[in-house]
Structure formats: structure tokens, C-alpha cells
Amino acid sequence: MTVVAIDHIAEGRLQQLGLSANLLVRALLRADAEAKMTSGLEPPTAEGTTRYAKTVRYVREELVLLDWRFDNYKNFCRTIHPSGAFSIVTSSGDEFTGVEVPGMKPSTKYPKGDLTALAVMQNADQGVLDLGAHYAVNTVDLADLENIWFLLQRVTDQTIYAELSLPTAIENGGIVDWEERILLPQISRQDPPATVTIAEPPFGNGDAYNVEVALR
């Protein structure tokens, strides 16, 4: 049975992992700002590729300051807790990402590779998956693939839905079940209205006043 944490329970669980909702939201918004800069003049995958790469970067920028480290073995980009007990990877998710819908669970949006499958099986304690000689045990430390959490995000025109979740089942390359889901607050993609301060000339008594103007 999947445990789902929301609101203050989610924040408490994140703190147990050495994280916070604010930290992850900040990284997601920074990545979103860069993804917004892509245009139709670029390859069709530009926005998604940019969002993935910048999410990895900005999560790491936040966490390396807290003594986390990272590893990119075979392009499986993990950000690793200082204890080494668990790590985080990022991925896009389907329409059930970041929300609690009775009877439904999120899945990764696109099929994942062999290392992801191996990591999920390690999470589920299902033993070693035979991936052939190319992935011989002497090149993959199975302990490094235990307790890998996925920072999933789904992006609409208005909102980013996100969660940090621990997978336990994968089918046809897509993750379909989770031991635990920690839902982040829904993140608005709309820029807040800018304000400018207009300083008026002082009156005869030497006082001045400021007027806050919201730009629409």
C-alpha cells in the first residue's frame, strides 16, 4: 500500500530526508524559467530536455551546499545524500503526478532504461535483475541503486505538479507503483505582477511619500 504525505506531513517527511518543499520548489521554478526561454525555432524536444537538465542542475546547486554529492554513471543522474543512504533522480510524470486521486497512482511519462529498472527492483527487494555482461555487478554497485527517490513533475500551462516518491514496480519501462509519495505544493507558473516605486518630490514640510504601482 502506498503511503501518501501531503501538506505539513509532507514537509515533515521532507525534513527527515534533509530536504524542504521550498528548496525543491525553488529548483523547479528556476528550471521552468529556463524552459520557458525555448521557442518553436528549436527542436521539438528542447523544452523537455531543458527542463530535465536544469532541474538536475538546480536541485544539485541547492544540495551540494548541504554536502550532498552527485554521480552521472551511464547518464543515470543521481544526487546523493551525505550519508549515502539514498539518492534523488528527476523525471517527468503523467497526469496523476503531484495529486492524490483515489485508486490511481502516477507513472513516469516515458519509458526508462535498464539502470532505472535495476534501481526499482532494488527498492522492492526483488533481487538482482540480469541485464547482461554490459551491466556486470563489478561495474554497478547495487548498494548505490537502493532507495532512489524520483522527483516527478508534470507541467501544464498554469501549474507545476510535483512529488518526491520511492518506486517499487516497473512495467514496460514505466514506473507504476510506489512505496511512498511526498506531494509538493502546487506551483504556479505565472510570474507575480511587478511593482515599481515612484518617489514624489518632497513637500514643504520635508516629507515625501512613495506610491506602489502594480504593472498589468
Coordinates of C-alpha atoms in Angstrom, one line a residue:
M1 CA 0.0 0.0 0.0
T2 CA 1.4 3.4 -1.0
V3 CA 1.8 6.0 1.8
V4 CA 0.9 9.5 0.6
A5 CA 2.1 12.5 2.5
I6 CA 0.6 16.0 1.9
D7 CA 0.7 19.4 3.5
H8 CA 2.5 19.6 6.8
I9 CA 3.0 15.9 6.9
A10 CA 4.8 16.1 3.6
E11 CA 7.0 18.9 4.9
G12 CA 7.9 16.9 8.0
R13 CA 8.8 13.9 5.9
L14 CA 11.0 16.0 3.6
Q15 CA 12.8 17.4 6.6
Q16 CA 13.6 13.9 7.7
L17 CA 15.3 13.4 4.3
G18 CA 17.3 16.6 4.7
L19 CA 15.1 18.5 2.2
S20 CA 12.3 21.0 2.2
A21 CA 9.4 21.9 -0.1
N22 CA 10.8 25.4 -0.6
L23 CA 14.2 24.0 -1.7
L24 CA 12.6 21.7 -4.3
V25 CA 10.0 24.3 -5.5
R26 CA 12.8 26.8 -5.9
A27 CA 14.8 24.4 -8.1
L28 CA 11.7 23.5 -10.2
L29 CA 10.8 27.2 -10.8
R30 CA 14.4 28.0 -11.8
A31 CA 14.3 25.2 -14.3
D32 CA 10.9 26.3 -15.5
A33 CA 12.2 29.8 -16.2
E34 CA 14.8 28.4 -18.5
A35 CA 12.4 26.0 -20.2
K36 CA 10.2 29.0 -21.0
M37 CA 13.0 30.5 -23.0
T38 CA 12.8 27.8 -25.6
S39 CA 10.9 28.5 -28.8
G40 CA 9.4 26.8 -31.9
L41 CA 12.7 27.5 -33.6
E42 CA 14.4 24.8 -31.6
P43 CA 14.0 21.0 -31.9
P44 CA 10.6 19.8 -30.6
T45 CA 12.3 18.2 -27.6
A46 CA 14.0 21.4 -26.5
E47 CA 11.6 22.4 -23.7
G48 CA 11.5 19.0 -22.1
T49 CA 15.2 18.4 -22.4
T50 CA 16.0 21.8 -21.0
R51 CA 13.6 21.3 -18.1
Y52 CA 15.1 18.0 -17.2
A53 CA 18.7 19.2 -17.4
K54 CA 18.1 22.4 -15.5
T55 CA 16.1 20.6 -12.8
V56 CA 19.0 18.3 -12.2
R57 CA 21.4 21.2 -12.1
Y58 CA 19.3 23.4 -9.8
V59 CA 18.5 20.6 -7.4
R60 CA 22.2 19.9 -7.2
E61 CA 23.1 23.6 -6.7
E62 CA 20.8 23.6 -3.7
L63 CA 22.0 20.4 -2.2
V64 CA 25.8 20.4 -2.8
L65 CA 25.8 23.4 -0.3
L66 CA 24.4 20.9 2.2
D67 CA 27.2 18.3 1.5
W68 CA 25.2 16.2 -0.9
R69 CA 27.2 14.8 -3.8
F70 CA 26.3 13.5 -7.3
D71 CA 27.0 10.8 -9.8
N72 CA 26.2 10.5 -13.5
Y73 CA 27.1 6.9 -14.2
K74 CA 25.7 5.8 -17.6
N75 CA 23.7 9.1 -17.6
F76 CA 21.6 8.0 -14.6
C77 CA 22.0 11.3 -12.8
R78 CA 21.7 10.8 -9.1
T79 CA 22.1 13.4 -6.4
I80 CA 23.2 11.6 -3.3
H81 CA 22.5 12.3 0.4
P82 CA 25.7 12.9 2.5
S83 CA 25.1 9.6 4.3
G84 CA 24.9 7.7 1.0
A85 CA 21.7 6.1 2.3
F86 CA 19.5 7.3 -0.6
S87 CA 19.6 9.5 -3.7
I88 CA 17.3 11.5 -6.0
V89 CA 16.8 11.4 -9.7
T90 CA 14.3 13.5 -11.7
S91 CA 11.7 12.6 -14.3
S92 CA 8.6 13.8 -15.9
G93 CA 5.3 12.2 -14.8
D94 CA 1.9 11.5 -16.1
E95 CA -1.5 13.2 -15.3
F96 CA -1.6 11.7 -11.8
T97 CA 1.7 13.2 -10.7
G98 CA 1.5 15.6 -7.8
V99 CA -2.1 14.9 -6.9
E100 CA -3.9 12.3 -4.8
V101 CA -6.6 10.6 -6.8
P102 CA -8.2 7.6 -5.0
G103 CA -7.3 4.3 -6.7
M104 CA -4.8 5.9 -9.1
K105 CA -1.0 6.2 -9.0
P106 CA 1.4 8.2 -11.1
S107 CA 3.7 6.8 -13.7
T108 CA 6.8 8.1 -15.4
K109 CA 5.8 9.8 -18.6
Y110 CA 8.3 8.0 -20.8
P111 CA 9.9 4.5 -20.6
K112 CA 13.1 4.3 -18.5
G113 CA 16.3 2.4 -19.1
D114 CA 17.9 -0.6 -17.6
L115 CA 19.6 1.1 -14.6
T116 CA 16.2 2.6 -13.6
A117 CA 14.7 -0.9 -13.8
L118 CA 17.5 -2.3 -11.6
A119 CA 17.1 0.6 -9.1
V120 CA 13.4 0.0 -8.8
M121 CA 13.9 -3.7 -8.2
Q122 CA 16.5 -2.9 -5.5
N123 CA 13.9 -0.7 -3.9
A124 CA 11.4 -3.5 -4.0
D125 CA 13.9 -6.1 -2.7
Q126 CA 13.3 -8.3 -5.7
G127 CA 16.9 -9.3 -6.1
V128 CA 19.3 -8.8 -9.0
L129 CA 18.0 -8.2 -12.5
D130 CA 20.1 -9.8 -15.2
L131 CA 21.0 -7.1 -17.6
G132 CA 23.7 -8.9 -19.3
A133 CA 27.5 -8.6 -19.3
H134 CA 27.4 -4.9 -20.1
Y135 CA 26.0 -4.3 -16.7
A136 CA 28.1 -6.7 -14.8
V137 CA 28.0 -6.4 -11.0
N138 CA 31.6 -5.2 -10.9
T139 CA 30.6 -2.1 -12.8
V140 CA 27.4 -1.4 -10.8
D141 CA 27.4 -1.2 -7.1
L142 CA 24.0 -2.5 -6.2
A143 CA 24.1 -0.6 -2.9
D144 CA 24.2 2.6 -4.9
L145 CA 21.0 1.8 -6.5
E146 CA 19.0 1.3 -3.3
N147 CA 16.5 3.8 -2.1
I148 CA 16.5 6.0 -5.2
W149 CA 13.7 8.6 -5.0
F150 CA 12.1 10.2 -8.0
L151 CA 11.4 13.9 -8.2
L152 CA 8.5 13.7 -10.6
Q153 CA 6.9 16.7 -12.3
R154 CA 4.0 17.4 -14.6
V155 CA 3.7 20.8 -16.2
T156 CA 0.6 22.5 -17.5
D157 CA 0.2 26.0 -18.9
Q158 CA -0.6 27.3 -15.4
T159 CA 0.9 24.9 -12.8
I160 CA 3.7 22.5 -12.0
Y161 CA 2.6 19.4 -10.1
A162 CA 5.4 17.6 -8.4
E163 CA 6.2 14.9 -5.8
L164 CA 9.2 13.1 -4.4
S165 CA 8.4 9.4 -4.5
L166 CA 10.0 6.0 -3.9
P167 CA 9.3 3.5 -6.7
T168 CA 8.7 -0.3 -6.2
A169 CA 7.4 -1.6 -9.5
I170 CA 8.2 -1.0 -13.2
E171 CA 6.4 -2.4 -16.3
N172 CA 7.5 -2.0 -19.9
G173 CA 9.9 0.7 -18.8
G174 CA 7.4 2.8 -16.9
I175 CA 7.3 3.0 -13.1
V176 CA 3.8 2.1 -12.0
D177 CA 3.9 1.6 -8.2
W178 CA 5.4 3.5 -5.2
E179 CA 6.1 2.7 -1.6
E180 CA 5.8 6.3 -0.6
R181 CA 4.7 9.6 -2.2
I182 CA 5.5 13.0 -0.8
L183 CA 3.4 15.6 -2.6
L184 CA 4.7 19.1 -3.1
P185 CA 2.5 22.2 -3.1
Q186 CA 1.1 23.0 -6.5
I187 CA 3.5 25.6 -8.1
S188 CA 2.1 28.5 -10.1
R189 CA 4.0 29.2 -13.4
Q190 CA 2.6 32.7 -13.6
D191 CA 5.0 35.5 -12.8
P192 CA 3.8 37.7 -10.0
P193 CA 3.0 41.3 -11.0
A194 CA 6.0 43.5 -11.0
T195 CA 5.9 46.7 -8.8
V196 CA 7.8 49.9 -9.1
T197 CA 8.2 52.6 -6.5
I198 CA 7.6 56.2 -7.6
A199 CA 9.2 58.7 -5.4
E200 CA 7.4 62.1 -5.3
P201 CA 9.3 65.3 -4.7
P202 CA 9.2 66.4 -1.0
F203 CA 6.6 68.8 0.2
G204 CA 7.3 71.9 2.1
N205 CA 7.5 70.1 5.4
G206 CA 10.4 68.0 4.1
D207 CA 8.3 64.8 3.9
A208 CA 8.0 62.5 0.9
Y209 CA 5.8 59.6 0.0
N210 CA 6.1 56.5 -2.2
V211 CA 3.4 55.0 -4.4
E212 CA 3.4 51.3 -5.1
V213 CA 2.2 50.7 -8.7
A214 CA 1.4 47.2 -9.9
L215 CA 2.2 46.7 -13.6
R216 CA -0.6 44.8 -15.5

